[in-house]
PDB file of C-alpha atoms in Angstrom:
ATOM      1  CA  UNK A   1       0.000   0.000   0.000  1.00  0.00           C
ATOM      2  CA  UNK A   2       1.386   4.046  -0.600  1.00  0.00           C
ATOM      3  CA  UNK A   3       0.245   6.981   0.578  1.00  0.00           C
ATOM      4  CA  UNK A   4       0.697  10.116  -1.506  1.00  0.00           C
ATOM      5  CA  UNK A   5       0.955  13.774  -0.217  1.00  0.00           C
ATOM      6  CA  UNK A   6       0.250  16.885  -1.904  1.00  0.00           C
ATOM      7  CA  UNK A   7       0.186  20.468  -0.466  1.00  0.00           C
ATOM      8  CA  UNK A   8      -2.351  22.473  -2.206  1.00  0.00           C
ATOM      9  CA  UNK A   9      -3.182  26.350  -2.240  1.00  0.00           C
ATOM     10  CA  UNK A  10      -6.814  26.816  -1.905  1.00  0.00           C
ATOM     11  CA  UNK A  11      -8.020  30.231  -3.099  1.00  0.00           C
ATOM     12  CA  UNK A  12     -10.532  30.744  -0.309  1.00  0.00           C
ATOM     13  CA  UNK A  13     -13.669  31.284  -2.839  1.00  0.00           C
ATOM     14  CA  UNK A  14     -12.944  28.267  -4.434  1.00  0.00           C
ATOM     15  CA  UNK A  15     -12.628  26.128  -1.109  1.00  0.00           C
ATOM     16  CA  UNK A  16     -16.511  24.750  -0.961  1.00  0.00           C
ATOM     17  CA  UNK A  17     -16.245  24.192  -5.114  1.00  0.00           C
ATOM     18  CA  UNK A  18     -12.834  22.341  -4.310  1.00  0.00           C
ATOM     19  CA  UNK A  19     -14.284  20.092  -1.247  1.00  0.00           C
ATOM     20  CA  UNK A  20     -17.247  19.124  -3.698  1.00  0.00           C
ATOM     21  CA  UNK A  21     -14.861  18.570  -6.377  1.00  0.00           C
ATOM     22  CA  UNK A  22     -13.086  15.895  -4.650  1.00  0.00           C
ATOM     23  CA  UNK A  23     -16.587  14.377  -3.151  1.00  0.00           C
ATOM     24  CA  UNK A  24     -17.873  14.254  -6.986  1.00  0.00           C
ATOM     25  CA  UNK A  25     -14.769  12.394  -7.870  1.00  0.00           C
ATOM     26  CA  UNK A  26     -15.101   9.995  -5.229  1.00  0.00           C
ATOM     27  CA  UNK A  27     -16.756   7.531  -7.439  1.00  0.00           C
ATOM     28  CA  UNK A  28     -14.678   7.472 -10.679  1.00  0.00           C
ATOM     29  CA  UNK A  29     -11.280   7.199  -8.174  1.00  0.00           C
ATOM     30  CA  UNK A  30     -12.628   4.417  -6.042  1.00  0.00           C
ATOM     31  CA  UNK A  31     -13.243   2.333  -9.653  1.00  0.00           C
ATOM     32  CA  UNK A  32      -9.806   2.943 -10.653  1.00  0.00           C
ATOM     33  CA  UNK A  33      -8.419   1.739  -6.910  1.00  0.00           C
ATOM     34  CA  UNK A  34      -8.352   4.660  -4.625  1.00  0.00           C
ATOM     35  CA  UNK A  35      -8.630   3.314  -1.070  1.00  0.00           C
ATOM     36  CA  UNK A  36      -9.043   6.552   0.830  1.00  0.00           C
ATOM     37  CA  UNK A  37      -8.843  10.829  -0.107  1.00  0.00           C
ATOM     38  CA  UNK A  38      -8.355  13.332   3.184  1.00  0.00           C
ATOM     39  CA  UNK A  39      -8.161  16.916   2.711  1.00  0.00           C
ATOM     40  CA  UNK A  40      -6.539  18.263   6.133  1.00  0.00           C
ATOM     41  CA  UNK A  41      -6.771  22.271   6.012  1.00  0.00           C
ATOM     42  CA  UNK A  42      -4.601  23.607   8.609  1.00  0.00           C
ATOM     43  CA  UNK A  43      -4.885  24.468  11.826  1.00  0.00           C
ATOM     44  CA  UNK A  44      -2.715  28.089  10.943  1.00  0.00           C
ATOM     45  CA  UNK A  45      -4.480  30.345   8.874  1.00  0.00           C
ATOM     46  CA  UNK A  46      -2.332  30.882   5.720  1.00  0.00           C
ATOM     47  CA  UNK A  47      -1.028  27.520   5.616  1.00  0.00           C
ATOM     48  CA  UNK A  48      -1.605  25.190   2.689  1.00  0.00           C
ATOM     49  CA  UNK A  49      -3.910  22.386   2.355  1.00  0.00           C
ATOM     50  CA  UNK A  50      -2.742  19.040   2.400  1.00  0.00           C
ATOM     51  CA  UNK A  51      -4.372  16.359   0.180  1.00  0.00           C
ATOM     52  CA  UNK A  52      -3.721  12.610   1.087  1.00  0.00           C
ATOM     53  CA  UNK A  53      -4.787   9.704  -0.770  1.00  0.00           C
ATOM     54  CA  UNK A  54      -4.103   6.009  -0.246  1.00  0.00           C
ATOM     55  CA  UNK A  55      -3.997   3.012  -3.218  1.00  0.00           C
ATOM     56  CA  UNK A  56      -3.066  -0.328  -3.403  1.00  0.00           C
ATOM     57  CA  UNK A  57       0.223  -0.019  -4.979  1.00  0.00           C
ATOM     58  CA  UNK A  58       2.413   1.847  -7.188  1.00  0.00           C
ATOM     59  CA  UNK A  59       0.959   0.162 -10.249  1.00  0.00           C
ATOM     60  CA  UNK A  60      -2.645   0.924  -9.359  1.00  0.00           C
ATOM     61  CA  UNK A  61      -1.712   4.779  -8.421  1.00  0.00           C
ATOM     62  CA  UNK A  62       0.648   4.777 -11.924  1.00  0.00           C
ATOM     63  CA  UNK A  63      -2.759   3.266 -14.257  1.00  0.00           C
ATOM     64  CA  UNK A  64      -5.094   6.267 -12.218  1.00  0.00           C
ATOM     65  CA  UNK A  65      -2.551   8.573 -13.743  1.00  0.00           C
ATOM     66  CA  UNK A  66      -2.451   7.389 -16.940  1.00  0.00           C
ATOM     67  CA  UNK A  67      -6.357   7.175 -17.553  1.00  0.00           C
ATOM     68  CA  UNK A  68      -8.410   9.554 -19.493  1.00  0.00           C
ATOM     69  CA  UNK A  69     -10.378   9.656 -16.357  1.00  0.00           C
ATOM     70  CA  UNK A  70      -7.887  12.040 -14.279  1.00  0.00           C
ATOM     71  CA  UNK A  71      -7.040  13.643 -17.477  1.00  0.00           C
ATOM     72  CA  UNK A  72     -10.909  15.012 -17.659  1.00  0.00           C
ATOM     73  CA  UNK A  73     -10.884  15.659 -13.919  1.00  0.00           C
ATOM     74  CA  UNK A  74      -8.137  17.697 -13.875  1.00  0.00           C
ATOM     75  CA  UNK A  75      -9.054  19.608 -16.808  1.00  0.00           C
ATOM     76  CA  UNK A  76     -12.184  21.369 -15.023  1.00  0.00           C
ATOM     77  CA  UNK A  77     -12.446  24.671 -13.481  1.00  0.00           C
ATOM     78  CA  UNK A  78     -12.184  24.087  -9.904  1.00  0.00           C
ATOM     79  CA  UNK A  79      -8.922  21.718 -10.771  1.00  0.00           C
ATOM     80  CA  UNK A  80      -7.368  24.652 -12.665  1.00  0.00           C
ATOM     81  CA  UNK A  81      -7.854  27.311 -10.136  1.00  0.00           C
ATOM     82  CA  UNK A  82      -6.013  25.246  -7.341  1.00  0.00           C
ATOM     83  CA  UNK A  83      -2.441  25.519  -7.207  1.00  0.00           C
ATOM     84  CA  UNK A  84      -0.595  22.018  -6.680  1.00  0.00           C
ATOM     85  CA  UNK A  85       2.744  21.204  -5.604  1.00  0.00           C
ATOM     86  CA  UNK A  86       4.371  17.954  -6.978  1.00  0.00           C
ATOM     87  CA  UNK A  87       2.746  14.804  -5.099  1.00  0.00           C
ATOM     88  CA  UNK A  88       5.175  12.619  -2.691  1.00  0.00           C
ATOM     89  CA  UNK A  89       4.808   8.769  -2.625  1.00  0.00           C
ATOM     90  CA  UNK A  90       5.100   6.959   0.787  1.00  0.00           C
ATOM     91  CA  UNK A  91       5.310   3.365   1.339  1.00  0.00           C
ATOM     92  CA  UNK A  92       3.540   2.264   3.783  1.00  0.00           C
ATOM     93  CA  UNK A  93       5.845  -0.055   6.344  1.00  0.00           C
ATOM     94  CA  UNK A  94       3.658  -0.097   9.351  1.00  0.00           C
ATOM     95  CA  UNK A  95       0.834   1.661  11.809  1.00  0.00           C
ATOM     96  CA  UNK A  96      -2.957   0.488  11.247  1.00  0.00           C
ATOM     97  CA  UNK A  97      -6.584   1.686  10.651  1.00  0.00           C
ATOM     98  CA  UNK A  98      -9.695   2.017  13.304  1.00  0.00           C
ATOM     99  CA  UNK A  99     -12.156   1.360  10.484  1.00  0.00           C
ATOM    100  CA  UNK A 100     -15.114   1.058  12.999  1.00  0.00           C
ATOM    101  CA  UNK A 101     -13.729   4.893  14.422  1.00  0.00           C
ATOM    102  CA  UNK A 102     -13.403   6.341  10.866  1.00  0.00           C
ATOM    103  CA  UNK A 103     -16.476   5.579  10.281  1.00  0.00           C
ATOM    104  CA  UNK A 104     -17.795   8.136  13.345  1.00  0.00           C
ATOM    105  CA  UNK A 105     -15.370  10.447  12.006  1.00  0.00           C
ATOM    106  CA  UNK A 106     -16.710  10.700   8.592  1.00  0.00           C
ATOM    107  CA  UNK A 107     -16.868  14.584   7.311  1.00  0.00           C
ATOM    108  CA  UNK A 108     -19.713  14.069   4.526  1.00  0.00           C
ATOM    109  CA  UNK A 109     -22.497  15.071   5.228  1.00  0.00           C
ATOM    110  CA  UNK A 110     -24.525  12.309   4.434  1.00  0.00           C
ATOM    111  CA  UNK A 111     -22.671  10.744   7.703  1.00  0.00           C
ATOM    112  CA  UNK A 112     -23.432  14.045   9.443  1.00  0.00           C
ATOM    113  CA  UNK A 113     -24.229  13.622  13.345  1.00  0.00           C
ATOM    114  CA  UNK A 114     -28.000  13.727  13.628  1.00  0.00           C
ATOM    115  CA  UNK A 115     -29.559  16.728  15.672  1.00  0.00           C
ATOM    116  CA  UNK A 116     -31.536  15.303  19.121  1.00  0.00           C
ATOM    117  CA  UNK A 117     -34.957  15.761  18.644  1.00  0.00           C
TER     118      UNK A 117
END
């Protein structure tokens, strides 16, 4: 398994088209292999966005970039307007996952605490 990091420069107006950009590619990336995205803003105002996704292996991550898939995703507006710095490839030698906890941690909003009644 890799991880790959990417710092990314938000322009602030296009942060909720960016965040819905990556949700609305959820779907096409998790056919082509994509285990998991994160977008962690920073705690420091000013400070760039860091984008983290996980994938099976090098191969898988190297036949994502290669599709006409990405190609059209990064092509759109919101893609365009975001400033990327070159993406870093970790393996992954150790540590684990709470799956059970990620899933109460999950940010969409379709897994959005429920108000009490």
């Amino acid at each position: 398994m890799i991880v790959c990091l990417r710092t990314v420069a938000v322009p602030p107006e296009w942060h909720d088209r960016y965040l819905a950009w990556i949700a609305d590619g959820r779907a096409i990336r998790q056919q082509h292999g994509i285990l998991a995205e994160l977008v962690c803003e920073p705690a420091t105002p000013g400070d760039e966005t860091v984008v983290i996704t996980v994938w099976p292996s090098h191969e898988v991550f190297d036949a994502w970039i290669a599709t006409p898939y990405r190609d059209a995703l990064t092509a759109s507006e919101v893609h365009q307007a975001v400033s990327y710095q070159p993406i870093t490839r970790y393996e992954v030698t150790g540590g684990y996952l709470n799956l059970p906890g990620l899933t109460d941690c999950d940010p969409s909003p379709q897994h959005a605490p429920e108000e009490p009644s």
